[in-house]
Short mmCIF file of C-alpha atoms (C1' of nucleotides) in Angstrom, two decimals:
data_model
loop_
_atom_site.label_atom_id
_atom_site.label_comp_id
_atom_site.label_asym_id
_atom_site.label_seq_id
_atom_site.Cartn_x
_atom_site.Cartn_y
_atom_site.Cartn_z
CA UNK A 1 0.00 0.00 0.00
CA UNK A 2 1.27 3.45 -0.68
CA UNK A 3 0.21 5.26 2.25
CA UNK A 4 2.24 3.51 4.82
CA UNK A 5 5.21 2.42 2.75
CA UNK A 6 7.92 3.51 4.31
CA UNK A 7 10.74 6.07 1.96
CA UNK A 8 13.48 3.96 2.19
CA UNK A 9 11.07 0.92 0.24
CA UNK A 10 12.29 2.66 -2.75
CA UNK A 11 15.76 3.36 -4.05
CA UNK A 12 16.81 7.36 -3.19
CA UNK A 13 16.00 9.15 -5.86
CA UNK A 14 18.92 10.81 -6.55
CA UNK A 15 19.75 7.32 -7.99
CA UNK A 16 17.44 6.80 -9.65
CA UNK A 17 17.40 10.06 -11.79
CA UNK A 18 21.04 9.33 -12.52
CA UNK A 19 20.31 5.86 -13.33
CA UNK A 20 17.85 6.85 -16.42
CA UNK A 21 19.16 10.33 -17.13
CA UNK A 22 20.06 10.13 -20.93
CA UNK A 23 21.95 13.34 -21.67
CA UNK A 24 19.74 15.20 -23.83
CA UNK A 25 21.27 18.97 -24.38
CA UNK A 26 24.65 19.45 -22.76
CA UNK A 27 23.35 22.67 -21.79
CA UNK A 28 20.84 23.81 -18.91
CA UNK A 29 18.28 21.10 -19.56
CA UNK A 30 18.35 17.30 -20.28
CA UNK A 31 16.32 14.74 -21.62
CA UNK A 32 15.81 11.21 -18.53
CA UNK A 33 13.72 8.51 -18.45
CA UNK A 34 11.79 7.04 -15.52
CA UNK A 35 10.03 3.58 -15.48
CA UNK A 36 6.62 2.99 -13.55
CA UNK A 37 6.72 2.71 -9.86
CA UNK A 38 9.98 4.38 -9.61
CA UNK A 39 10.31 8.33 -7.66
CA UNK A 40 11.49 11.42 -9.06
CA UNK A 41 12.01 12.85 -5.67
CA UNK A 42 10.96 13.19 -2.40
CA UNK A 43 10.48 15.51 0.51
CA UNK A 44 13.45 16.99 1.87
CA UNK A 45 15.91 15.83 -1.41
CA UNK A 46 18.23 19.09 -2.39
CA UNK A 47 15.88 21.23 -5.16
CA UNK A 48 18.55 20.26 -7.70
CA UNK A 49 15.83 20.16 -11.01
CA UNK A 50 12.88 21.52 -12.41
CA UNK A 51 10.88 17.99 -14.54
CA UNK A 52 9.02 19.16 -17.02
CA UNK A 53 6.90 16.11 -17.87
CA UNK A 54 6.95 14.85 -21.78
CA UNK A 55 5.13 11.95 -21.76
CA UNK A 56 3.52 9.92 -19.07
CA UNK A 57 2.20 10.45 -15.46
CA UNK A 58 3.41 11.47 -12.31
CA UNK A 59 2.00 11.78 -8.82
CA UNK A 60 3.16 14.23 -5.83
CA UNK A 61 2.06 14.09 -2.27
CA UNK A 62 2.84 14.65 0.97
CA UNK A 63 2.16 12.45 3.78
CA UNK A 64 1.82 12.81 7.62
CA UNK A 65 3.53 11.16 10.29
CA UNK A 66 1.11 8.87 11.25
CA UNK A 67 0.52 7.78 7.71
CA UNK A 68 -1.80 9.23 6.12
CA UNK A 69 -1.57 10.74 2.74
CA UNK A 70 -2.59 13.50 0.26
CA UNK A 71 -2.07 13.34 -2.79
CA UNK A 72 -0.90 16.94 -4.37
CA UNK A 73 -1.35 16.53 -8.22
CA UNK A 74 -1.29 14.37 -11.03
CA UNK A 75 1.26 15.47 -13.46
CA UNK A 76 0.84 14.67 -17.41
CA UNK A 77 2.37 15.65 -20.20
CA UNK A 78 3.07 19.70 -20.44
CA UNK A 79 3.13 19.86 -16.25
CA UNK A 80 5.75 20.30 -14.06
CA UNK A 81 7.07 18.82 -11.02
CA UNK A 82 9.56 19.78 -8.49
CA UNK A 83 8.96 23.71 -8.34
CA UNK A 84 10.31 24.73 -4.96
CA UNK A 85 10.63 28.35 -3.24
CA UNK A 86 13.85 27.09 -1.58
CA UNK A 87 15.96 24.25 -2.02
CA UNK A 88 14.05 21.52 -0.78
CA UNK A 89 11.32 19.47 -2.48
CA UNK A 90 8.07 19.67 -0.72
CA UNK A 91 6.82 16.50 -1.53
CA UNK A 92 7.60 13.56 -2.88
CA UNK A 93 7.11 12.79 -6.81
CA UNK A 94 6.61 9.12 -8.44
CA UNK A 95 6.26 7.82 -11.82
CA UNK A 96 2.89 6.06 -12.68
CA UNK A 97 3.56 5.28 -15.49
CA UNK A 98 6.73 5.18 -17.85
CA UNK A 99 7.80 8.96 -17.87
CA UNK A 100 9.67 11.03 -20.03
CA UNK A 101 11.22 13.69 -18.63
CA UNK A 102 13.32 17.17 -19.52
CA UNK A 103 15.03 18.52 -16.27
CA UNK A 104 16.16 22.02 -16.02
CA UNK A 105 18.92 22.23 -13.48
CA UNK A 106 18.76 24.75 -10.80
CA UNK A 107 21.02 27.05 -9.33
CA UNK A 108 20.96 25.37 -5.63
CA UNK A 109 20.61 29.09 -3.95
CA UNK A 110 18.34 30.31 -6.02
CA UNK A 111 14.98 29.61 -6.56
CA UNK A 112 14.96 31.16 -10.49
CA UNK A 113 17.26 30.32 -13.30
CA UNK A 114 19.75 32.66 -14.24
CA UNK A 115 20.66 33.59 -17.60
CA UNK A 116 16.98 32.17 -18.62
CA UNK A 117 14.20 35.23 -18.19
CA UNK A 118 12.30 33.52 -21.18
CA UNK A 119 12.16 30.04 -18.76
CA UNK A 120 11.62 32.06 -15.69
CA UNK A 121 8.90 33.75 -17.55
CA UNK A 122 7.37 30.61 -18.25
CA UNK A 123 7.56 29.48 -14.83
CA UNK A 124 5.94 32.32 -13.48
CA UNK A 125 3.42 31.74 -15.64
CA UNK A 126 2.78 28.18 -14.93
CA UNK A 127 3.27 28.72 -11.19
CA UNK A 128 0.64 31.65 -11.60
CA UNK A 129 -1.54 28.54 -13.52
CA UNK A 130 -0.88 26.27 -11.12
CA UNK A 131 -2.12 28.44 -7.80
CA UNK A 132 -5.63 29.05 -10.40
CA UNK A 133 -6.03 25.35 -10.46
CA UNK A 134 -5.17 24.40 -6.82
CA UNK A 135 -7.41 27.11 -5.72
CA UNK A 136 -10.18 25.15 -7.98
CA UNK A 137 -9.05 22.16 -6.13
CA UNK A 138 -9.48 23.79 -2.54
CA UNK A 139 -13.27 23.96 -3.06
CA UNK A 140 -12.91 20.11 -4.03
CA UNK A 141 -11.59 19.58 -1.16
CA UNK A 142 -13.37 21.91 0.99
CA UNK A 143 -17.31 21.78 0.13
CA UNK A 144 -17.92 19.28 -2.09
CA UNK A 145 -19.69 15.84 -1.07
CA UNK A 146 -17.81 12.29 -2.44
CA UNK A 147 -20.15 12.31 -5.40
CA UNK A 148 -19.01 15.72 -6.52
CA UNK A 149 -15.14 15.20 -6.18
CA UNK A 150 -15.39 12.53 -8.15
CA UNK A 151 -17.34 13.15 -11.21
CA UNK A 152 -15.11 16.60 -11.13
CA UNK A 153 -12.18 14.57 -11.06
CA UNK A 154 -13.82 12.55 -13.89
CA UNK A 155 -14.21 15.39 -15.69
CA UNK A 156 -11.22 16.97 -15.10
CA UNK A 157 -9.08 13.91 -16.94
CA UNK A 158 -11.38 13.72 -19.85
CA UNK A 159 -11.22 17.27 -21.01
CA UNK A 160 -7.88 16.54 -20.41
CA UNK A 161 -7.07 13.42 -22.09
CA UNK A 162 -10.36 12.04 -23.34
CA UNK A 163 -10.09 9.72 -26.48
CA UNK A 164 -13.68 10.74 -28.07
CA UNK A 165 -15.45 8.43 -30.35
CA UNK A 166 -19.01 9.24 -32.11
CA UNK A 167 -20.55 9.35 -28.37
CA UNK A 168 -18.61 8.19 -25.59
CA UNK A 169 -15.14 9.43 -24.12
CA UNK A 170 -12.55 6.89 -23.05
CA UNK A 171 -9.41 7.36 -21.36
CA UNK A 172 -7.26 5.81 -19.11
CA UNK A 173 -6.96 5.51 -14.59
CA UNK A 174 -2.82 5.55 -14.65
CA UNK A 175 -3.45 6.00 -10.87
CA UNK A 176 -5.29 3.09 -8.48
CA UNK A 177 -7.95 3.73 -6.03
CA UNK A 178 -5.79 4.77 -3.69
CA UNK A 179 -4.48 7.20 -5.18
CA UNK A 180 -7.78 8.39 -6.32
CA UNK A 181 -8.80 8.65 -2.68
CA UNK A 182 -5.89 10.58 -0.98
CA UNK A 183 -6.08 13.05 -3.95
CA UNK A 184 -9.86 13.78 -3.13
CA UNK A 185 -9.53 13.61 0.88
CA UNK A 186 -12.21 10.46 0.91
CA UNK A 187 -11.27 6.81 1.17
CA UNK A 188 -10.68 3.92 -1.26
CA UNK A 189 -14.18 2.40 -0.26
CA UNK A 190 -15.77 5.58 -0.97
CA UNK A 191 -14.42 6.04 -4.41
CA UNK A 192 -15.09 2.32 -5.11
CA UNK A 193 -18.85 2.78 -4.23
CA UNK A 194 -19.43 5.99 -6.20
CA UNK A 195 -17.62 4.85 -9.18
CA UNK A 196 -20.51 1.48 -8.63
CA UNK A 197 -23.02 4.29 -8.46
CA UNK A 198 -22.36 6.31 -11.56
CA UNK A 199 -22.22 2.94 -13.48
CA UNK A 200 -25.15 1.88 -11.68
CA UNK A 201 -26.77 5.56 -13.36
CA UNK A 202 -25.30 4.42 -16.73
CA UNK A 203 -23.23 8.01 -16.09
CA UNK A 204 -19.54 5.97 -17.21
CA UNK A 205 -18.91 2.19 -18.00
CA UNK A 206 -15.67 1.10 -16.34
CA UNK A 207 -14.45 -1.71 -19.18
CA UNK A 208 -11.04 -2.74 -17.22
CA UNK A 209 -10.50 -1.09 -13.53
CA UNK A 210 -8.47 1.30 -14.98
CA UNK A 211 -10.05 2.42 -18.13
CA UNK A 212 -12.87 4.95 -18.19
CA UNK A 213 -16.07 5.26 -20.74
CA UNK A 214 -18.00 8.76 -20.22
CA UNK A 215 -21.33 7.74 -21.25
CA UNK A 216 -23.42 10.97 -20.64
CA UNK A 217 -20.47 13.73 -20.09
CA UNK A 218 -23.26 16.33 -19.49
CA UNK A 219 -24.75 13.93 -16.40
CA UNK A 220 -21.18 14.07 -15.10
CA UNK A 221 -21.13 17.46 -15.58
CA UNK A 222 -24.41 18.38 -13.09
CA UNK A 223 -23.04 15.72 -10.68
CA UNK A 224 -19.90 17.63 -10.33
CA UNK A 225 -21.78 20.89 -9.04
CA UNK A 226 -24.34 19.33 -7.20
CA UNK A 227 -24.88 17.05 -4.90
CA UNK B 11 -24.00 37.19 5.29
CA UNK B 12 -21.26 36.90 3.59
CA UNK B 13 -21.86 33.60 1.74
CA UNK B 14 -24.89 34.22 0.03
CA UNK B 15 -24.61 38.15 -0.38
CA UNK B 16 -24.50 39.44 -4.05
CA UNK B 17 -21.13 40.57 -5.59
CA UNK B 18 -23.45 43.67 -6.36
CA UNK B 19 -24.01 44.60 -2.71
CA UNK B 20 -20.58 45.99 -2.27
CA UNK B 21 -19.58 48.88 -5.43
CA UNK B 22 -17.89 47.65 -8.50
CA UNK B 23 -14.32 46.82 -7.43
CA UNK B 24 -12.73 49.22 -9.67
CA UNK B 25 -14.95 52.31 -8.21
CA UNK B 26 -13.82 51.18 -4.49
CA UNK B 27 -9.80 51.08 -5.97
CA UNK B 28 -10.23 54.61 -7.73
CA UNK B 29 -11.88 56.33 -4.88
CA UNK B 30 -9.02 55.15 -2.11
CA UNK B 31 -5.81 55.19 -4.32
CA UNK B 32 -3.30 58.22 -2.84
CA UNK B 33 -1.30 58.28 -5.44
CA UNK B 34 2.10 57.23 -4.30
CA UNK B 35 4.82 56.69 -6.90
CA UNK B 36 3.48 57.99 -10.38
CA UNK B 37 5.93 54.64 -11.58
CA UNK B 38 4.63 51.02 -11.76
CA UNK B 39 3.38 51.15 -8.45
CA UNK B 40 1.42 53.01 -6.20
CA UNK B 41 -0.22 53.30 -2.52
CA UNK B 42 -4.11 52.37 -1.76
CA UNK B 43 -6.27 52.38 1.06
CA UNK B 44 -9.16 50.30 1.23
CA UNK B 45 -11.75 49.97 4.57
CA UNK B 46 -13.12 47.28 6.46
CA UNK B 47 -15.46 45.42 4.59
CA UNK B 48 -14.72 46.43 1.12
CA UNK B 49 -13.38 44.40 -2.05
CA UNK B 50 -10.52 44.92 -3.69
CA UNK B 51 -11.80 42.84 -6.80
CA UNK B 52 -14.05 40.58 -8.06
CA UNK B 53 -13.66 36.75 -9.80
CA UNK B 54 -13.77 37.99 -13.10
CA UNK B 55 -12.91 41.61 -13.38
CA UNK B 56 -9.57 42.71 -15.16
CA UNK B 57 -6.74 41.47 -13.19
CA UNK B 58 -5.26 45.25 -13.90
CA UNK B 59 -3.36 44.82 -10.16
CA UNK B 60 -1.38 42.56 -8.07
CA UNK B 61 -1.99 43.57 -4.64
CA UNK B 62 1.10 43.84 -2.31
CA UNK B 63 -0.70 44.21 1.21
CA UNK B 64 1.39 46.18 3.42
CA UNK B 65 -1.04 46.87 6.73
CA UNK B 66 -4.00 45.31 8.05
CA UNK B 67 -5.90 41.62 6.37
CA UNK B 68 -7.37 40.57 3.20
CA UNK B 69 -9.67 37.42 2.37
CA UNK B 70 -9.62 35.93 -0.82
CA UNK B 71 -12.47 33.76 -1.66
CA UNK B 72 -14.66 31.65 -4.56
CA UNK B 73 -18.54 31.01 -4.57
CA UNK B 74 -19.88 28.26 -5.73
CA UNK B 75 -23.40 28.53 -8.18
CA UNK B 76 -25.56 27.48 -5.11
CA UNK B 77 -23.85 29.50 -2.04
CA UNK B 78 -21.10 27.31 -1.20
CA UNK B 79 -18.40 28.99 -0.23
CA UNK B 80 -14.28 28.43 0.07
CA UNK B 81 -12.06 30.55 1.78
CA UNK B 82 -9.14 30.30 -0.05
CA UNK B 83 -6.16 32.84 2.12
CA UNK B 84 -6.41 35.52 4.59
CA UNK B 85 -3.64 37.84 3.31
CA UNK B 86 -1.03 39.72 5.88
CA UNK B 87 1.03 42.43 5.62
CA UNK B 88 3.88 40.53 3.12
CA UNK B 89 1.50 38.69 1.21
CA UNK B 90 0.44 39.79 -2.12
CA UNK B 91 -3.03 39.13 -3.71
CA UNK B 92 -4.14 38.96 -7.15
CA UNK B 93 -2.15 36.95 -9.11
CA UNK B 94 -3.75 35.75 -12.40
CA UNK B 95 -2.39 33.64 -14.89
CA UNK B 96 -5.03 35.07 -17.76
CA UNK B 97 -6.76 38.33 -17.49
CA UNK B 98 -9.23 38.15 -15.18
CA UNK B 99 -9.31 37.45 -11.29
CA UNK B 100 -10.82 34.04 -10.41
CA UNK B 101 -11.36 34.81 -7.00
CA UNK B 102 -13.07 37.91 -4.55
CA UNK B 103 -10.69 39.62 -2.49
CA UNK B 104 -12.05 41.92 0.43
CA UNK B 105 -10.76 43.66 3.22
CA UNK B 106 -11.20 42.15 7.02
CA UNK B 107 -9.54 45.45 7.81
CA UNK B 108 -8.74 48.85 7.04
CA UNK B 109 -5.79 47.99 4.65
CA UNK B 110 -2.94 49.28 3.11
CA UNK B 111 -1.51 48.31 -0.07
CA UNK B 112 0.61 48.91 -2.90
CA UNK B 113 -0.91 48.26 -6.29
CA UNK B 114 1.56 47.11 -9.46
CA UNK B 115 -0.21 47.87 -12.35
CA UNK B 116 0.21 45.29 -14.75
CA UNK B 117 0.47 45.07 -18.93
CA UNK B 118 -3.37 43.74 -19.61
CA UNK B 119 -2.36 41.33 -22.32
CA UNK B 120 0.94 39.80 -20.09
CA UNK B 121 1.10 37.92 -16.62
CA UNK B 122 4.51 38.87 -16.14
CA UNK B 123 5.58 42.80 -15.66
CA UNK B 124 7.15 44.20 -18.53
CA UNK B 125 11.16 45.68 -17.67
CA UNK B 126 10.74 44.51 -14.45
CA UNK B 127 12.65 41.25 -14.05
CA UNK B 128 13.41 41.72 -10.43
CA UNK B 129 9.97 42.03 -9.58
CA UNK B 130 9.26 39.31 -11.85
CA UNK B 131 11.52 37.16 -9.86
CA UNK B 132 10.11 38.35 -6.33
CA UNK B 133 6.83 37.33 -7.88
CA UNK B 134 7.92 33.64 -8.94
CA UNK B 135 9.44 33.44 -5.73
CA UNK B 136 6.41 34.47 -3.75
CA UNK B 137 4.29 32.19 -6.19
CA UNK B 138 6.55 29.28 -5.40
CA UNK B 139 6.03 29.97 -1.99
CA UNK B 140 2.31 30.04 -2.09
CA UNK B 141 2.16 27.14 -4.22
CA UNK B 142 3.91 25.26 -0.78
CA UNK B 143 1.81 26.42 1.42
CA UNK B 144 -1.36 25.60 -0.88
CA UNK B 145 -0.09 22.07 -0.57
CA UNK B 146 -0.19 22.04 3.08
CA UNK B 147 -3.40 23.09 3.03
CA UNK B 148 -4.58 20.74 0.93
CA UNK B 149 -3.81 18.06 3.75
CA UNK B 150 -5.45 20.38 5.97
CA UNK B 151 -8.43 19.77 3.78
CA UNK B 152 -8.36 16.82 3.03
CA UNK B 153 -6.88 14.65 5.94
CA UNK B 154 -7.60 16.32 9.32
CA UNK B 155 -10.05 16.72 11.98
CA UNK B 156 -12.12 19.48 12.44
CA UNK B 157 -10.33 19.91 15.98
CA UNK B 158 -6.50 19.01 13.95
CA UNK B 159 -7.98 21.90 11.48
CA UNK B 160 -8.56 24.60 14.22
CA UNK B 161 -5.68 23.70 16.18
CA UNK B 162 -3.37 24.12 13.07
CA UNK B 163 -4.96 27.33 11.56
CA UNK B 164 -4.56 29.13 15.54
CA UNK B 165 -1.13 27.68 15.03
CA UNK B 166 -0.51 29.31 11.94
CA UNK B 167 -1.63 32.55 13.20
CA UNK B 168 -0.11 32.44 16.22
CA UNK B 169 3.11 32.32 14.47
CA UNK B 170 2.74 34.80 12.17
CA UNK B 171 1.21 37.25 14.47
CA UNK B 172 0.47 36.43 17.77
CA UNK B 173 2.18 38.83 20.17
CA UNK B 174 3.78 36.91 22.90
CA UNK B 175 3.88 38.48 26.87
CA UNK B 176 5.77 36.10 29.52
CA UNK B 177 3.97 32.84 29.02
CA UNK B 178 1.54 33.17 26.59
CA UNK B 179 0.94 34.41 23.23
CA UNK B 180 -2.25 36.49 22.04
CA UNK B 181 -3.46 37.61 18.45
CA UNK B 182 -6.60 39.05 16.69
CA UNK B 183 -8.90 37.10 14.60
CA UNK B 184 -9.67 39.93 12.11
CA UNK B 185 -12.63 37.29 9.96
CA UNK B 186 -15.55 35.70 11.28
CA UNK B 187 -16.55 32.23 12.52
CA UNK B 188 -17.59 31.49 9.05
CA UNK B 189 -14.59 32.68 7.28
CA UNK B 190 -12.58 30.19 9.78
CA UNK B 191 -15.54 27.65 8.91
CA UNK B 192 -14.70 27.91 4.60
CA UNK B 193 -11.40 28.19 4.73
CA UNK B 194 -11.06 24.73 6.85
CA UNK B 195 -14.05 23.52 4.98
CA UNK B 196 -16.53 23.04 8.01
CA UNK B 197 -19.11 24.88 9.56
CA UNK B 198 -19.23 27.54 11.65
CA UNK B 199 -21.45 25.02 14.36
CA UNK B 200 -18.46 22.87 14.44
CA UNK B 201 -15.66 25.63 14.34
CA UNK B 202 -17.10 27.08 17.81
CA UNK B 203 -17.67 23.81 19.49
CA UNK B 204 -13.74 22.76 18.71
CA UNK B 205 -12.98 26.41 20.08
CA UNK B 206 -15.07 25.84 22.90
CA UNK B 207 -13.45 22.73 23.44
CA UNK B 208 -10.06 23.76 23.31
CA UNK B 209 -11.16 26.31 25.79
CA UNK B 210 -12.43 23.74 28.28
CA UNK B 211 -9.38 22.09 27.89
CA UNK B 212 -7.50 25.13 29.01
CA UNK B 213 -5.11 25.10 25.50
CA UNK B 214 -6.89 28.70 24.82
CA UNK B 215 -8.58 31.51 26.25
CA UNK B 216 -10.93 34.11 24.36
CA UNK B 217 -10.73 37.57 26.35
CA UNK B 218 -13.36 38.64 23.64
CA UNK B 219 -14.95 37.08 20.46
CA UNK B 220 -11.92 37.69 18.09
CA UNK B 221 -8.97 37.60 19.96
CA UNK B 222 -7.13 34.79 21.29
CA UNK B 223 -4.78 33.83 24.13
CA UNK B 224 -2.49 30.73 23.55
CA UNK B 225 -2.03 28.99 27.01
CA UNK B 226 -0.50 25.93 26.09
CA UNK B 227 1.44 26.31 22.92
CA UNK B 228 2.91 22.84 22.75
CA UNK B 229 -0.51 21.04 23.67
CA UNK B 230 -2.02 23.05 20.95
CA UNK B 231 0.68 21.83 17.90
CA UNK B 232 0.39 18.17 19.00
CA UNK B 233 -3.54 18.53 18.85
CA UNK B 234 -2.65 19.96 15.36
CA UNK B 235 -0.97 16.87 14.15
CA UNK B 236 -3.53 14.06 15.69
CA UNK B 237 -7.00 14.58 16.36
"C1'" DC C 19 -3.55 -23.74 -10.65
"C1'" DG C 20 -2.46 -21.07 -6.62
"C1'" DT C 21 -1.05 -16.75 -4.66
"C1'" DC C 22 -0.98 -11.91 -4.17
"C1'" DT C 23 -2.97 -7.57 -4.46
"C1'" DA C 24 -6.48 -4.28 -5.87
"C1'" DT C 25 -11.14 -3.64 -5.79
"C1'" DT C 26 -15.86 -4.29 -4.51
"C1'" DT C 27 -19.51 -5.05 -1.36
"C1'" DG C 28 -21.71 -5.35 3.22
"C1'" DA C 29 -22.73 -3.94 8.01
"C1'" DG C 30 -22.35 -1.03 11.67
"C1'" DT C 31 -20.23 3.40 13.65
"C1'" DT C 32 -19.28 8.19 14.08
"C1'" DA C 33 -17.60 12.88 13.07
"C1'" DG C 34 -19.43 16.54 11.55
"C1'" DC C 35 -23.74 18.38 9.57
"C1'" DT C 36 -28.51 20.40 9.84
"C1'" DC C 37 -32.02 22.55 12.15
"C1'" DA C 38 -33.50 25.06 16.00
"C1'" DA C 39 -33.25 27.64 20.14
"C1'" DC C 40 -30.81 30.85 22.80
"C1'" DC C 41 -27.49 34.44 24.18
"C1'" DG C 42 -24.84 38.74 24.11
"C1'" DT C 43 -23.48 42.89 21.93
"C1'" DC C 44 -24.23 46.75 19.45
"C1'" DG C 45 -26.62 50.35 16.98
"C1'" DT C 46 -31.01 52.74 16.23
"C1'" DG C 47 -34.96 55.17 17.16
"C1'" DG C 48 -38.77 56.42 20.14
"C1'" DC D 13 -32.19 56.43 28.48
"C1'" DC D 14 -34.22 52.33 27.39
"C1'" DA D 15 -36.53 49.03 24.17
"C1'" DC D 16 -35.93 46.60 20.12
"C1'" DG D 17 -34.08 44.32 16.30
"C1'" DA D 18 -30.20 42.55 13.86
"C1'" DC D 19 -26.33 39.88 13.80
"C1'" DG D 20 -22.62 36.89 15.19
"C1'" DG D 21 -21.76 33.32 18.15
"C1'" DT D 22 -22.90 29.29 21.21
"C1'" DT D 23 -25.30 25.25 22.54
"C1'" DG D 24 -28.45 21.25 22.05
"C1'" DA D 25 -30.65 17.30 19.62
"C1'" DG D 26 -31.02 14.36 16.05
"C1'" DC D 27 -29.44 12.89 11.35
"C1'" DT D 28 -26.56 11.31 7.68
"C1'" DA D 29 -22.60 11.00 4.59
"C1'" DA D 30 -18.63 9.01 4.79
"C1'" DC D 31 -15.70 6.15 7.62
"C1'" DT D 32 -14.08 1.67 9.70
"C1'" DC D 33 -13.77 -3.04 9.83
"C1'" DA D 34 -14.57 -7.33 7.65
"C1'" DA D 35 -15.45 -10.44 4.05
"C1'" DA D 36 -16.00 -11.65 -0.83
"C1'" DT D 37 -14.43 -11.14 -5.58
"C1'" DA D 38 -11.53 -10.42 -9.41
"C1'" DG D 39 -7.62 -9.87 -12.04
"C1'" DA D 40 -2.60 -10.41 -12.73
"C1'" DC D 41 1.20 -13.22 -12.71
"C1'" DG D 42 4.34 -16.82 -11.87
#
DNA sequence: CGTCTATTTGAGTTAGCTCAACCGTCGTGG
DNA sequence: CCACGACGGTTGAGCTAACTCAAATAGACG
């Protein structure tokens, strides 16, 4: 289980990154590759890279010290991971999937790049992006009942990677129940029982566990503002 | 109310920032006043401003359709508000106090500010920043106790501000049960019986309605990390 | 085919919610 | 100056959404 497996079950992930690091540019960025299951980073490793996320998925989150777990984000292609306002990582960041990755390398005492106002730019921008979208998140989190967060969750991964054919929307659960559950503050049994419930509705078809089929997107869509 | 009281109550944002700007510097940036009760801006005006708050305490907050409300940050002197990374605001902002601030007028069509690349760099810092403590709040919401909620939130107050005389440590609470109640995502029922509780249990005192006294400091950050 | 793990389903519990009454403070107007 | 109403906060009683614990099921993989 991911919420109580201890750090140290992985290899650090210093190693790891310089296990699948393929140099890319010799220059301020590099292309690296990182297979399922295995971390970017995690809380309290030295802020050495930005990962700007090519292909694949990646999860953050923090967890507490008796266990329990919240997950931060999900990261897919175009996101990125391991933004930090000093030179620490917040949180710790794992592949879900096989992950292709370009890391910017950071000035350790600084928390912008020098010599790279265009990337900084960009940052700020995405930063700026990312507080919009966390603050979306915070009402998730903060008001809405189980049936809510999840068909907004739903809906947030098919606008985002939806597969449309002539009626339905498929697309793929890189992340397990679990994960599902720590990400919307409810538990796994709770995600299992209203995933039952909007298949019951005939709201999504689940064809494997981890493949979803939006049947009516504009049910989801009312069940995600109310109740 | 605050939760279910029209944006149009209060004057269009922009009037209430033309009618208390002293103009400071005629530069980038200049000085604003703004009174108790009044908003700065509005989810989905221009985002013409970034709001660096210098004296007294902002709340920043989003409605949902049918009332709901979150709290998203009460801003201190330090903290800036109105970040965007579009156009528009996607939040209300209001002041819990007679505030200060100093308004950076930003290029409409650009998130960043135009030959300003320190400030630009302040800004990603400050964003970075906020992005960090976002994510702590996200466990707030989505993995504690109401009591583990209020005990952290005094705690974070009571750090920032709380003014400390030989044994304990006492600080204002400039917003009202309810704003406590959205920004920890309960209700305002629950907020005062875990206040009252913490009361009985001699961790706080409240000389009046919005100010508290910190008795037991340490009592108060362990009930902050377990129930 | 058997084992391991993720997921689903069921049954009972509870933390926090809703609804309702009450209290205290403060501002207004007779 | 006092009565009254409004409003924010507290307290009580009962309810319910989501949790916990437990058992059954279903894939995945050697």
């Amino acid at each position: 289980m991911y919420v109580t497996s201890p750090v140290s079950f992985f290899e650090n992930s210093q190693a790891v990154c310089a296990r699948f690091i393929n140099e890319g540019n010799a220059g301020h960025s590099h292309i690296s590759h990182v297979p399922t299951g295995h971390r970017l980073f995690c809380d309290g490793d030295d802020a050495n890279y930005i990962y700007e996320i090519m292909e694949g998925v990646v999860r953050t989150s923090k967890l507490l010290s008796d266990g329990r777990r919240q997950v931060l984000s999900f990261g897919y292609p175009g996101d990125i991971a391991g933004l930090s306002h000093d030179h620490f990582y917040h949180s710790d960041c794992e592949a879900l999937s096989s992950v292709t990755l370009r890391l910017h390398h950071k000035n350790a005492f600084n928390v912008s790049f020098e010599n790279e106002p265009d990337f900084n730019n960009e940052l700020l921008k995405y930063a700026a992006a990312e507080v919009n979208n966390m603050q979306e998140h915070f009402i998730m989190l903060g008001r809405k009942s189980a049936t809510e967060k999840v068909a907004s969750f739903l809906i947030t991964l098919m606008d985002r990677v939806g597969q449309k054919d002539e009626c339905n929307t498929c697309f793929e659960l890189p992340m397990c129940r679990s994960d599902i559950a720590d990400f919307l503050g409810l538990t796994i049994e709770t995600i299992s029982r209203t995933l039952t419930k909007l298949r019951a509705e005939g709201v999504i078809e689940l064809p494997k566990k981890q493949q979803v089929l939006v049947c009516k997107p504009s049910a989801l869509r009312a069940m995600a503002e109310r109740n």
